[in-house]
Short mmCIF file of C-alpha atoms and ligand atoms in Angstrom, two decimals:
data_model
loop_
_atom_site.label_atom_id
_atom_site.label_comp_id
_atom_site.label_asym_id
_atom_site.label_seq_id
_atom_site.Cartn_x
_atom_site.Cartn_y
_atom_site.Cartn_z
CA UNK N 605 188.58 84.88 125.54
CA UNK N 606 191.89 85.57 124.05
CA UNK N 607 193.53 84.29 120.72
CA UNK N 608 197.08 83.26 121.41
CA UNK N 609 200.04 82.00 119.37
CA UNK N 610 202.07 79.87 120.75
CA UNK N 611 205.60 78.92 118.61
CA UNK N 612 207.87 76.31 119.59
CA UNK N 613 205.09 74.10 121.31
CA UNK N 614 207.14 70.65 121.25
CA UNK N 615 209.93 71.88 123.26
CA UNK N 616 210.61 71.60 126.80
CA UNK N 617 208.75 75.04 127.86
CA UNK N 618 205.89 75.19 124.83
CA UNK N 619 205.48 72.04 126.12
CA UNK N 620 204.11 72.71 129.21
CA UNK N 621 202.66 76.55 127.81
CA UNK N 622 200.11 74.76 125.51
CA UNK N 623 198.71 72.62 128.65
CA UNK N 624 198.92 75.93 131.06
CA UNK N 625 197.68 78.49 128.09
CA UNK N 626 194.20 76.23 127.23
CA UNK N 627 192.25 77.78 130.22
CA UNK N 628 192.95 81.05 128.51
CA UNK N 629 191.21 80.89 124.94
CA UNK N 630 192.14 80.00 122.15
CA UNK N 631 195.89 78.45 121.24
CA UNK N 632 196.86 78.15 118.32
CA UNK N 633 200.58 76.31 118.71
CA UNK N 634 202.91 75.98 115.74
CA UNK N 635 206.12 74.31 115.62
CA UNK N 636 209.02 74.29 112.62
CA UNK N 637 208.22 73.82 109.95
CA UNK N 638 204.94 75.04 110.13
CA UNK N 639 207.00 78.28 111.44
CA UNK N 640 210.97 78.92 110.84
CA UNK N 641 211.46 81.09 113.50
CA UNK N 642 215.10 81.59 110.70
CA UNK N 643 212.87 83.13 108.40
CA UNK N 644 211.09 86.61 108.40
CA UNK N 645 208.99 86.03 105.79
CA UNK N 646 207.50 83.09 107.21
CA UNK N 647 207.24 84.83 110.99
CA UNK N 648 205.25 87.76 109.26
CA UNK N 649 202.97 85.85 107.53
CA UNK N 650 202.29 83.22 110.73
CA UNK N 651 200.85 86.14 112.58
CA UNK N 652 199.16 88.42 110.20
CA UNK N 653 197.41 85.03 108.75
CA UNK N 654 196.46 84.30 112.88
CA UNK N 655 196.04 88.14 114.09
CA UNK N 656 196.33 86.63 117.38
CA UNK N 657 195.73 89.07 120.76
CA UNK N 658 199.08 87.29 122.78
CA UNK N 659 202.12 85.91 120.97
CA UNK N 660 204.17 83.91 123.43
CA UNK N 661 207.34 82.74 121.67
CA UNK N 662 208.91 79.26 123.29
CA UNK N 663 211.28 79.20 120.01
CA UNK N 664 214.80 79.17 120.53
CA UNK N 665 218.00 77.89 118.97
CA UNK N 666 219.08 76.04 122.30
CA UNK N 667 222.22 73.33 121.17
CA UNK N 668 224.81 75.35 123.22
CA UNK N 669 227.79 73.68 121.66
CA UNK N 670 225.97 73.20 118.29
CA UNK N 671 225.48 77.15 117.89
CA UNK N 672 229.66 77.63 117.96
CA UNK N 673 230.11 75.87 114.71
CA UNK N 674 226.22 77.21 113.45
CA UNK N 675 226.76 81.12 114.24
CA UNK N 676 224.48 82.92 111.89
CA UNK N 677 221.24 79.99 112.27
CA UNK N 678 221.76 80.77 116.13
CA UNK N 679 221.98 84.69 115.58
CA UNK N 680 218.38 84.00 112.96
CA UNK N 681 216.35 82.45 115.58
CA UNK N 682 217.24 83.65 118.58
CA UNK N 683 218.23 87.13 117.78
CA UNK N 684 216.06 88.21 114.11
CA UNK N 685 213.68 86.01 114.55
CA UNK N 686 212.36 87.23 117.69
CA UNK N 687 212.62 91.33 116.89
CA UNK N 688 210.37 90.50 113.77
CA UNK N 689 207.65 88.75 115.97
CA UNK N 690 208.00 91.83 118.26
CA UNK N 691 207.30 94.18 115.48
CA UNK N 692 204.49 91.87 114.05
CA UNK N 693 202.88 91.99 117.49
CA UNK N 694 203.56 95.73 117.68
CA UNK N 695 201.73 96.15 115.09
CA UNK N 696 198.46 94.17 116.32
CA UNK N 697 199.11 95.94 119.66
CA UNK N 698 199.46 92.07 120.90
CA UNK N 699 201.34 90.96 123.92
CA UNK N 700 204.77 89.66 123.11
CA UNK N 701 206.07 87.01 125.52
CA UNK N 702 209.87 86.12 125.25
CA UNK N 703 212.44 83.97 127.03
CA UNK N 704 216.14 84.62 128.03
CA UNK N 705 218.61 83.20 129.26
CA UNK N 706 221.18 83.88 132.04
CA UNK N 707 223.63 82.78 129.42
CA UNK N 708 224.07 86.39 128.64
CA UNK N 709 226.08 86.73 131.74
CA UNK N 710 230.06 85.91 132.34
CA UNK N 711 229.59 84.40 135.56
CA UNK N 712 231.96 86.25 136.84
CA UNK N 713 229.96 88.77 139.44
CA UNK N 714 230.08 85.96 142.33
CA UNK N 715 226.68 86.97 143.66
CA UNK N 716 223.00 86.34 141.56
CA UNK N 717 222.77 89.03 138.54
CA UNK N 718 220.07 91.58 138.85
CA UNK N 719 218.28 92.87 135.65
CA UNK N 720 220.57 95.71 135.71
CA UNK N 721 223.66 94.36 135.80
CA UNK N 722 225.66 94.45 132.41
CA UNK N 723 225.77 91.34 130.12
CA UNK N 724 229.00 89.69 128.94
CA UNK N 725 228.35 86.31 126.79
CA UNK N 726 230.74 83.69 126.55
CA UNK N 727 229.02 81.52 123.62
CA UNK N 728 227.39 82.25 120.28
CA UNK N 729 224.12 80.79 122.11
CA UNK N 730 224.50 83.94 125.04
CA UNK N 731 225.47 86.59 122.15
CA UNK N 732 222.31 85.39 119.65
CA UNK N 733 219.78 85.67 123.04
CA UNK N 734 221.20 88.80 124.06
CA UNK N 735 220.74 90.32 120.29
CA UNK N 736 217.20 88.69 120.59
CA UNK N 737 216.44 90.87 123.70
CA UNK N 738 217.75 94.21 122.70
CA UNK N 739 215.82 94.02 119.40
CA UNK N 740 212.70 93.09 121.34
CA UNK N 741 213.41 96.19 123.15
CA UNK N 742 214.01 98.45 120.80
CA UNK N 743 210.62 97.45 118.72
CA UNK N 744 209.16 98.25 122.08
CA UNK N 745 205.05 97.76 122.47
CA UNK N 746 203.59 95.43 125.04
CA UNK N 747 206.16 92.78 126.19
CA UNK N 748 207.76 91.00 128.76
CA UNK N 749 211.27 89.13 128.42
CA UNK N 750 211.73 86.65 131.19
CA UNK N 751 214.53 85.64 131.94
CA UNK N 752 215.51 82.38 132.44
CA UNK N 753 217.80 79.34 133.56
CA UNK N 754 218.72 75.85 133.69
CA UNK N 755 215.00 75.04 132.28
CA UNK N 756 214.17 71.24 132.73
CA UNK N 757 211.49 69.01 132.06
CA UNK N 758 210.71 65.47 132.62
CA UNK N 759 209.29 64.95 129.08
CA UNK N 760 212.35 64.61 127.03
CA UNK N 761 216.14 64.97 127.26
CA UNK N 762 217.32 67.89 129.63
CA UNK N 763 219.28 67.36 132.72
CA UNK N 764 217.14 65.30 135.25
CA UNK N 765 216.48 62.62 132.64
CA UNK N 766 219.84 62.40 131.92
CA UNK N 767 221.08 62.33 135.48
CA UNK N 768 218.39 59.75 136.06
CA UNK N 769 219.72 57.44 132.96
CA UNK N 770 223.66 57.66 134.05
CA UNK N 771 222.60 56.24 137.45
CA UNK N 772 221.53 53.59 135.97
CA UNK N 773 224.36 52.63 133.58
CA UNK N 774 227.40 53.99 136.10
CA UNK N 775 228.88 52.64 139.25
CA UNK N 776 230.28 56.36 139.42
CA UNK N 777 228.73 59.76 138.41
CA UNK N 778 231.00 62.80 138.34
CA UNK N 779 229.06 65.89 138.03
CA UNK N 780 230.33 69.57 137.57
CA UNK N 781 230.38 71.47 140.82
CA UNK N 782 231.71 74.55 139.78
CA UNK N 783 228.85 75.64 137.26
CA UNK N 784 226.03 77.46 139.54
CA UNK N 785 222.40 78.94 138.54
CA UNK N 786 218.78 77.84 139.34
CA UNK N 787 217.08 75.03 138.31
CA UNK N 788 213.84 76.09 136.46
CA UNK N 789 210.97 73.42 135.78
CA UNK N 790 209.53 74.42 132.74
CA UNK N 791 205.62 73.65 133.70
CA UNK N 792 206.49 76.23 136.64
CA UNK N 793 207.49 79.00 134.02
CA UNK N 794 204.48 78.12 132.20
CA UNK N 795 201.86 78.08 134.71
CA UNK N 796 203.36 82.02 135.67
CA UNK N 797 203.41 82.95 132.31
CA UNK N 798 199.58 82.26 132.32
CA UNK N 799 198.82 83.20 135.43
CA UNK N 800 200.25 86.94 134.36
CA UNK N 801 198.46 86.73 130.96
CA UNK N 802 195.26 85.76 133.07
CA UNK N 803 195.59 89.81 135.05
CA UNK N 804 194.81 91.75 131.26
CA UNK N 805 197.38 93.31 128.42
CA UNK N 806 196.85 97.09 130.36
CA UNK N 807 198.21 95.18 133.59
CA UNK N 808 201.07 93.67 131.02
CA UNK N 809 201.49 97.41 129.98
CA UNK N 810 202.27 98.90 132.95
CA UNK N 811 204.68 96.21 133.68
CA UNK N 812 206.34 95.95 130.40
CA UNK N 813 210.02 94.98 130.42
CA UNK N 814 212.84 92.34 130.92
CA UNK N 815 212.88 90.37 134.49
CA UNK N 816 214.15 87.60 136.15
CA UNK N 817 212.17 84.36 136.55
CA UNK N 818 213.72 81.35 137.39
CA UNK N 819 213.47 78.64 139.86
CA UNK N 820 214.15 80.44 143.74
CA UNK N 821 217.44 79.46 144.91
CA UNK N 822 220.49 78.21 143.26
CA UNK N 823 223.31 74.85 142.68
CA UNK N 824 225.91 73.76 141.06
CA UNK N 825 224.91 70.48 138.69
CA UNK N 826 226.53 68.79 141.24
CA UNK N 827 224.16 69.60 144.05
CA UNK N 828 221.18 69.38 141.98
CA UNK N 829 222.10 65.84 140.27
CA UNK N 830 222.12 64.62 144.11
CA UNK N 831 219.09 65.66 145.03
CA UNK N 832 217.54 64.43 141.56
CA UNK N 833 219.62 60.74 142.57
CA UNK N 834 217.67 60.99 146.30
CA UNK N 835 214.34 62.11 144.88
CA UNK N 836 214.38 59.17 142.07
CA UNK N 837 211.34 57.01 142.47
CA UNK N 838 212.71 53.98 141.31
CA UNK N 839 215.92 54.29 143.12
CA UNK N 840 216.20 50.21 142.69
CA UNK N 841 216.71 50.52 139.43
CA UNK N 842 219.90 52.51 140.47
CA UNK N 843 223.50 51.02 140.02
CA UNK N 844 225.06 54.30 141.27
CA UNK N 845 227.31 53.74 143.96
CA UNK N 846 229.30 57.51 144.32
CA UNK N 847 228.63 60.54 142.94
CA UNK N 848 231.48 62.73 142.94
CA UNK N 849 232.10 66.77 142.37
CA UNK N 850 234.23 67.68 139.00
CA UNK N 851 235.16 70.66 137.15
CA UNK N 852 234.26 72.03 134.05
CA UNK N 853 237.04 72.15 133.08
CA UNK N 854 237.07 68.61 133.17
CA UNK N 855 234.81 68.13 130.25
CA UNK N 856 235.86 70.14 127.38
CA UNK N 857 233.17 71.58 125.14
CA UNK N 858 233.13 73.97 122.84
CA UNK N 859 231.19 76.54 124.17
CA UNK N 860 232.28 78.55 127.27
CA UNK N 861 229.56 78.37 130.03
CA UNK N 862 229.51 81.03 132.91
CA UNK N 863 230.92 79.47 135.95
CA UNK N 864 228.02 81.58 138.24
CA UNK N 865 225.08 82.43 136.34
CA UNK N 866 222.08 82.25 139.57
CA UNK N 867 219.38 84.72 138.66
CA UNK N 868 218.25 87.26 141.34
CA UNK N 869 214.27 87.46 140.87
CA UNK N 870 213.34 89.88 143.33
CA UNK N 871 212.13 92.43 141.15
CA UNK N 872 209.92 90.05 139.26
CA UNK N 873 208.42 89.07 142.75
CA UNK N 874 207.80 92.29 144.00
CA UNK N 875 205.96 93.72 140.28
CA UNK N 876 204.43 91.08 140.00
CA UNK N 877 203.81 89.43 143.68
CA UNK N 878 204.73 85.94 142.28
CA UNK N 879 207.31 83.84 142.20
CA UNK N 880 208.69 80.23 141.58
CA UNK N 881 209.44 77.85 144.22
CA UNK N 882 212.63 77.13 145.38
CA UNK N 883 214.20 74.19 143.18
CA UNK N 884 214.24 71.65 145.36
CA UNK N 885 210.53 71.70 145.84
CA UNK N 886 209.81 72.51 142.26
CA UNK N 887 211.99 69.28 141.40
CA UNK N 888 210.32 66.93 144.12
CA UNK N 889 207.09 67.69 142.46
CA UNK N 890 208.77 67.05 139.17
CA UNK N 891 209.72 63.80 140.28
N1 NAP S 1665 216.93 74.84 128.25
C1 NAP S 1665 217.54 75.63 129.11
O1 NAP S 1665 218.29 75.19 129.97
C2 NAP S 1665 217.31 77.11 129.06
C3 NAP S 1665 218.01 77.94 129.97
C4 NAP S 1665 217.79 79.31 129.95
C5 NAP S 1665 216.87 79.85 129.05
N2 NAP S 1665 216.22 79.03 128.17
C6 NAP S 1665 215.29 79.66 127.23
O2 NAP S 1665 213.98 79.18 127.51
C7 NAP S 1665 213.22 79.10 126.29
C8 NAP S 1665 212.65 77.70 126.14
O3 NAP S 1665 213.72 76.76 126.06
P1 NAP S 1665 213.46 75.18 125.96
O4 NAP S 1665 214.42 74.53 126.87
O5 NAP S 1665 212.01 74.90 126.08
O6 NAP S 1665 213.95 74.92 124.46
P2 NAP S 1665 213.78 73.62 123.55
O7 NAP S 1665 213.23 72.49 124.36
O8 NAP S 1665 215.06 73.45 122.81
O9 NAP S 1665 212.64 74.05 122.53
C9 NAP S 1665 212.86 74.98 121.51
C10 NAP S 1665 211.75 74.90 120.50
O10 NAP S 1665 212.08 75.78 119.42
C11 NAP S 1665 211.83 75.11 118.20
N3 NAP S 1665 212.64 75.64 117.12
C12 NAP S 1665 213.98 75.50 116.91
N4 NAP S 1665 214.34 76.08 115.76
C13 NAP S 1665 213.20 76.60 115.21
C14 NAP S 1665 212.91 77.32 114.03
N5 NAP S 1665 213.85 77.61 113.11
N6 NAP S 1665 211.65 77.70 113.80
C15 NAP S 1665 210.65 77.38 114.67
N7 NAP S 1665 210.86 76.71 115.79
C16 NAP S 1665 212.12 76.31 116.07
C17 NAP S 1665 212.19 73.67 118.50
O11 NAP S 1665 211.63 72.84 117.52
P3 NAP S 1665 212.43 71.52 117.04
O12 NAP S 1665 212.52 70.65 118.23
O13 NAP S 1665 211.58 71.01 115.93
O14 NAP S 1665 213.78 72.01 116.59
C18 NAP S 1665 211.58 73.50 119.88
O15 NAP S 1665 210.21 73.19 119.81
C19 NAP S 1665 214.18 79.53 125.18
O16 NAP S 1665 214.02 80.90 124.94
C20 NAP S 1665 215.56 79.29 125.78
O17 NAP S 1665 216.54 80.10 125.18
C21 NAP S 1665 216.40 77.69 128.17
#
């Protein structure tokens, strides 16, 4: 059975990893403060205390707009932070899982972004994950950095929820329909992540790198907050009457988001003969 660490368990994805990673072994999940994923004192001593065999790290520094005006606690947990848990799991020879984001992209490439293609990041948030995956890189060992984008879950705050709540306060909803990417439900990234973690670290080895993994299929909020108003099960409770398209541009915010971020996860699919469910099904079961 394996020991695993799992940081960040209370947020939308560690959420869902500490129900998925039980059939495993043994989790041990940690949260700030019992971690500060800011502080490499405290990430060093977290795992050499644990010595766990599989570090899967569901920490991140994820207030988009926040991170403009907070530049160097962004760049500390999502960039630092996560190349000193790679070199603390280097040294165990553990596993190292790690999430991305498709924020590291400019949006500008019109069709979905392969692993190769060349990240451009518009926001502090992109720049701090993109930092986070080169140093996870460089420490090298046995790791795998998926990926990620538009993560939801029906627990707490995200997108659906809020969708959900404005129908029921608004006559009108206007949604952005010129932001595009894919729809992820976290318990879906979860239950791969184990299901990968379930085939062996010399599997994980031979495999080692950064892919794509997101939900199959893309939309722009605007699509996917109508299919989240015709899949809601207490569409009663609704006072929405329209729901029409806007542009971002329309709701100034201070970070700049990439207009077309969609992932392409074909390479993940064919290494690893898995892959999510396209978004629309992944959100009706959701629902
Ligand atoms: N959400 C998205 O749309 C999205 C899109 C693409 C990629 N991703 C990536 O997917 C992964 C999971 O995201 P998520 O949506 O599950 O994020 P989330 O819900 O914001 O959860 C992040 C977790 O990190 C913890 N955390 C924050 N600062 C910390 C610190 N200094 N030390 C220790 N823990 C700290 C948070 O704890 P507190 O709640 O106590 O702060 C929370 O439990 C991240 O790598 C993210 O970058 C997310």
């Amino acid at each position: 059975m394996l020991k695993i660490l799992l940081l960040g368990n209370t947020g939308q994805l560690g959420w869902e990893l500490q129900r998925t990673l039980q059939p495993l072994g043994e989790v041990i999940a940690l949260d700030y403060p019992e971690v500060n994923m800011a502080d490499a004192a405290s990430i060093r001593k977290t795992v050499q205390q644990h010595r766990p065999e599989v570090i899967v790290n569901a920490t991140a520094y994820t207030a988009v707009d926040k991170a403009e005006s907070e530049p160097e606690l962004a760049e500390a947990i999502n960039g630092t932070g996560p190349g000193v848990l790679a070199e603390e799991a280097r040294k165990l020879n553990a596993v190292f899982i790690h999430y991305s984001t498709d924020y590291v992209f400019d949006g500008q490439k019109g069709v979905p972004y392969i692993e190769e293609d060349t990240p451009n990041p518009l926001s502090v948030y992109g720049r701090s994950k993109l930092e986070g995956e080169r140093l996870v890189q460089e420490v090298g060992g046995v790791y795998l950095i998926l990926r990620t984008s538009w993560v939801y879950s029906l627990r707490q705050g995200g997108f659906v929820n809020k969708v959900l709540e404005w129908a029921r306060q608004q006559e009108t909803l206007r949604v952005v329909s010129n932001q595009v990417a894919n729809p992820t439900w976290a318990r879906m990234l979860a239950e791969m992540t184990a299901q990968i973690l379930a085939r062996g670290d010399d599997y994980i080895h031979e495999r080692t790198g950064l892919y794509h993994l997101a939900g199959s299929g893309f939309a722009s909020r605007f699509e996917w907050a109508k299919s989240i108003l015709e899949l809601d099960p207490n569409k009663s409770e609704q006072r929405v009457e329209e729901i029409l398209p806007a542009l971002a541009s329309d709701f100034p915010s201070p970070a700049q988001r990439p207009l077309f971020s969609a992932l392409d996860c074909s390479l993940f699919e064919r290494i690893f003969n898995l892959r999510l469910p396209a978004w629309q099904e992944a959100l009706r079961l959701a629902i």
